[in-house]
C-alpha cells in the first residue's frame, strides 16, 4: 500500500470572536469553515497547521479548551466546539495520540454562538462543567465525564432561557475562595447577566451588570493574586483572591468588574446606606437590592457595590459585585478581551507561587490590539502596548486575540482569516518590546483553482475571497538541521471580483478569470522573484529577475495592479515628504521601501496585503459573460477560455495569441452550454474541453493557420450529467473525464478515433480529476476529487490500460469536507519517488499531500 502523508494545509480562521482558543498545551484550535484546525504557534520549525478535524456540517463559530488540575498542574483535557449546525462537539486525544470526537451535544435549535469552560486556580474532580449559548436564546449547562478512550458521557444539567435576547459570550469561574461556579453571560441587550449555582446544583440569576451601550462581545475571568500590601500602597480596591471580570463591547469600551466576599466597611457605598451597626444588612434591604439587581431597572446601582447571597446547601455567603474600571482607547468595536495566563513565579524568598498577572489583551475592529495593566504607582489602568496595523488594506481589523501560555506571545486573528503573532523579545519582565513573528494564513472562502508553475517550484491558488495566493517552501537551517516549511509567500492579486480560474502562461506569468468578462494577465515583479529565490533555496531563480518591474501597486480606487519601476521608487522616495505627490503613486499605506524589500522570512499579513502584488500586464476582452475556465498552452503561445453560457453563441472557446495579446479570428464552437474546463495536451497538439452539455470535444493544432490554430476534430456526448473536469496523461496517450453522473471515463485513440476504454464508478459525483506527471511503479495514476470532499487514487498498469482500479483512499483527515474544486500534481523536487498532490476545495483549504509507493 502507498504511504500518504500531509505536506501542507492552508486555511483561514473563521470571522467570529470566539473562533480560536490557545490551550495550555501550546496548541491553538480554531474554526476553519466546517473544520477545526490545530496549530502550534511556538513550533520552532513553523510547521503550520498540524491537522484538521472534520465533523461539523456548518461553520464552526466558537472553540474552547477544557482545563483540569490545580495551579501548576492545570492542563487541557478536551476541546469544545460550537457550530452553526446547532450542535456542540467534544474532542479529545485518545491513547494513540489521535484527536477523536468523543461526544456530540444536541438540543439547541439555533447556531451555537458561545462556549464557556471553567477557568479557575483549581479545577479538581473527574467531571468538567461547561456552558453553551445559542441563537435560540438559551444557555445550556453541561457536565462531561470520561467514558472510555474514545467516548465521553455528557449530561445536560440545566437550560436557562434568555427571553427575547440571545447570548453572545460566556465566561465560567469559581466565586472567590469557594468552589461555587459563577457564570457571566453577555447579551444583545447590552447587559451582562450573572448566574450563580445555588443549592440543588441549579444556576440562578443573581445580578445584571449595566453600563455598556452596545452588544457585549467578550467576557473573561481572572483571580487577583496581588498582596494586600501592594493594594494598599497603590490605592487599589482589590484584595487577594478577588475575581475580576473583563467585558468588551461594541460601544468601543472595556469594563472591569470586581467580585469579592462581602466585608462591611465604612467606605462601602452600600454599607453607608441604612446599615446596622453590626455590619450586617437587614433582610428587607438585602431583598430590595436583590430585586433591583434581578430586574436591572435601577441604573443608579451600577456604580455601587451590589450584594448577592449564595446558598450552597451548607452555608450562606454574601458577595459584592462592583464596577472597577473603564478602559478607553479603541476607536471601533471591541471584539475580544483576554487575561494573561497565570504563571508559576518565584517570589522574593525564592518560593514558587501561583501568580495571575494583571494584564489584559483586547482586540478591536480598529485594526489594533492593546495590552492593559494597572499603573504601579496609582492603580489606574493604562494601555501599555498597542500592536496592529496603521492604515492599509487590513479589511475589518481583528476579530479576536489570545495570550500564549508563556505570557510572552500574543496571537490575533483578523476578519480576512489571517493570524498575527507577536513576541515580547525583552529580557526584562517589566519591559515591553513586541515584535511580529511568522505565522499562518489562508483563504477564507472557497478555493476554485490550484496550479503549479511550469517548473513546479511553487503553487498558485485562486479563491472566491477575491485573492490569488502563492505558496512555496521556506528552506533554512534550524540548529544545524535543514528544515522545510510551507508558507504563503505572496498575494499576486487582490481583486474586486470572485476569482474562478487560473493558469500559467510562462514561468512567471499567469492568466486569471473572475466573475467578470475580462481575462487579466499578471507578470511577477523583481522583488517577488528574488525573495522566492532566497527563501526556497532555488538560487537559479534570481537570474530570472532581470528586466522586471520592481513591484506592483493597487491604486486606491482601482482594480488593476500597476507596475512600479526603479524610477518610480526613486521619485516616490523623493516625494515622501510631499503627501500630495505621494498619493499620485499609491494609497497612503504603501511605502517606497516596501516595494524593493527582499524578504528574509515569509511575509507577515501586512506585507502580503501591500507589497507582494504582481503587475497586471494585459486585459483580454471578448466574452459576453463571467469567465468560468482558462488554460494556457505549454509552449506559452495560446490561451483558451470559456464563459457562462446558455446558448451556443456564448459557449464558444476563445483563443488568444500571447505574441500580440489579441483574440484569434476563428472561435471553437463545439458546445451548446457552459464550458467547464479546457486542457491542452502536453505537446499542445490537442485542446480538450468539457461542458455542461455533457459533451467533450477535441480540437487539433493546425500549424501555420494564424486565424484558426486549433480546429474541432472530435466531440462525444460521453456522460449523463455535467462534465466537471478532464485531464491528460503525461504522455498524451489518454485523457480522463469526470462527471456529476459519478463516473470517470478513460479515453484512448485507436483506429483514428478516441474511444472509451474504461468506466470507473464512484459513490459520489466527480468534481475534479488530474493525472500524475509520470508513471508510479509502472502505473498510470489518476487523482479523483469527489463532491463530498474525498480524494481517491485510481491506477492502471502500463501493460493493460483498460483495467483501472482503486489504488488508495486518502485519509479523511487529509481530505476536504466540501466539494473538491481543483487538483494538481507535481514530482517532489528532492525525492524522485515521491509525488505531491495539491488540492483546493469549497471548505476554504489548500492542501498538499505526499504519495510514496
Steps between C-alpha positions, in 0.01 A plus 500: 500500500620852426602734780298823499592786732433870555741751352304821551155627594397862458164636612379824652342546842127564516387859544354461851615631838539163671629306199841427659629374835861464618541204732745438782654229283614767252248405234270752339168354389300714263188475292577478130172487311350163609832374631698544819865563419784435746811716489802555726620862472804429720633221277856601416470327162188701405327185382164675467170319537551157652165354399135582448213331680190431289162447662287813492269552203496880515733784600680461833418810707682445831763273656631473855738264682379320813753525784547293814753492784642719775725801439819371331327170416225665294483336159270461201284189502268566205369756255144626450380644170171665410366530149229651285379142451331541844728251674801510726768232485763383746841393373777327689819308439482125533784282626635470146541878487221556248232764545153344504149639526402356839150649525246702302265727694159555350199695616557856386268616223729780383869546430728445801655846535699474822673244721608559859740261671606522864803723563628498857807456715396148586265277301491165682293191442431260218218697338506819296240776513440720196226703334382566147304801378291498188314727261184321617518720811605230746804407706558132568711376790680171442710258702759283328631171632750276322347167399787331319790574272281627218173606661372738765175508692346847496199585716275800449463659843290805424346717228493874569254702294627846402172636368501730200878542502768251413838435662810624319771393745539283810757482779508248786702504822482443877388760752795629706618252760242238405428228249162653418470559122412846371387556141514834322307545178514792258184570306373694203310724745832665603494343847700235681300246696663326796383149587616317813454134579282465810411196706353228284764564236287745300625835374284794602511858381683702763555839342497701176802721431420812302718762338578397145316679221520224240528123472742334740733293282751347742536412870797365696560411865827524695591467870696780662811362674672824601580558866294716732807719558529569126132588480525742793813667365346563160151588620361188338159384612600140423561233760681170461264246345258754350347388173542741210262504204596683180237582239550633148220658303406645166476836678884513467558471875631237738358477849656328799284362779605370841336212685610454860376356831295769670673675787315794653707815509429867566619582149267255330223678306249237608620483859435870557139468387276419801738232621474361851794558729589133507592516126227264384232597252140476610288245319279773354791696352667186367175396333460845344854496363452154355172597334659806341793293380276233349279744312787726395271801538706705743787642292617699801634178653744444212773701677440347842581167659216259427452216745405145411432218741611146426362189667688184405300288745769505767529872572388840383751750372482854368702638211521850362510584129649836417604697195879540517629686192412628156767453232481740208738494207352307212336691217265225387319192625686298763462139397718318749650521850743245643697490825862391501525140613602432863868426550702318764758758611753523781443768761765700686574202723541268203176317566304415185154651517190487282476849349229655288651798313263795481543539124205507265517460122229653282436482126290738295376562151708819507790272387676506836569282802573656837648367824364671810636492854464708817760766559728387787485841664136596467310182418346670197464265204706616203574377151864390513528337155322553171554260210342470160474685173487872432308567179531253216260245362450278804130443444297536820770482764534227760225261607681355800830484688657249738788491747736207461551264796846648565376860515762611247293446187170636376304376202215675324279398210365745249182541303673360191595174671862595567698451821737757652759372748703731725777421748636705787874475433600707803694321773362738759166371628374855553607618156298466180668455166263306278606383155292323234572134434437266207150354520246336268240623254249361256194561289177586678266395218482211253818422304408463134831418334854389587790460259876451517726731304647342181816398688303373803682728742201670661123474515243760403138498620191705411202545729158653539659721770622704200868421549763296322764361737846357444623216721861383507737316736725694737832316514750595771726364774362468853751395762719340235218309333343573163134586556226550242161651573233635267370857515304753303783692331294741297156627414534585130141612460250669731196553284153644513339190349493138613782311327395186311792360304874543458769366265865571426605642166876505565721429801419832666181598326145384559151575370198519727124497447246636747132587524553759228525490122870586488803274524799655677867411449754550779880499495724443803695802630870499573457511878280189494741298288803593708317436827384157387851415385638573845224339705464179297871449443441500122785740428460459124174693533692821568635507144141518376437831680680724251304762302192458714307777674593542865150429631133581449261741666121502513355852471252591771198493268631257240481131412821478296840448659734761354868422446751695707845548345832613648441856387159505665647389832762776487235758420273370776788515747566862408131576532452340841491835672251629245180314587320618186770374269520167677127442464535513122697176516313299760265498790641626825586158642764419238858604558782519246734289712246219517508454123873427482527294817634147453336273755718314749209301637141429388308826488262617769139570413558876470779440249289252303222754467717785378828388349463160328265593215593409142462765230211453261645506149198429278123479489335260256150586380240314299277297732145614561457345845706408807811292442478134606818337369837602361806300392837591357682280250824340615703686239353828622361602160125478560239551770164322479203619703126454542222687678153439639270403216139403446521512119748364244605855408654555841616140555795549265866464595692819430870478421745784567843532339755594770737656245264794448232432768226501240220251451545273199236536233330162513340375819450135591125433492462151646252542784151633569535578872771623739846358443620391844863404424759527225829306496782505246688177445863513613624521140231764425371293209153471650263730689250306711185671630207372708165664558171518683343356182663164597725509194878491473673637192849475352649769281820428307793739455537627146844637427525818296136605533504815712123547469413149618795343684268239652218342304227270626579133426290285737209534739306247702198515731673285755316541832147521636566813709725805490870425441696695760862423416743326267870416490772361271751231587862615504565330162172627344392147415178526701273752664241473775165671550319527834129568529219560741361165389753346745722350231850558370561393143838430344541573129769380263558538126461192282447474125482877471222530760500584867315223682405430860718217627391504865218631719559526875198553723500683833248561775518880467506749216843565350605865508875491424749266333871519425757251369836459673793656309678164460451128546515379859642151522385427145149636555300788364362682802185717501383711793124537527333768713143441612210723593518394865865608528663158476797434272546160336804371312433254217766329291556275199805306395698628206453154346121499527348847487145367490509364856459792740450441870510685830862531607464700822253699709634823643429515874203716597725721718702586188195561282257786463153516654345679205513469125851439361534778244847444359788250498858545381802265517872552509807283552680568827808705406732318743343153526434351159295212643257743665209664319324804643133573441357847561127549540262789554151464637175664591602467867744794449811283526804446280666166569817327386550131569793268437443167324777243513496138388 
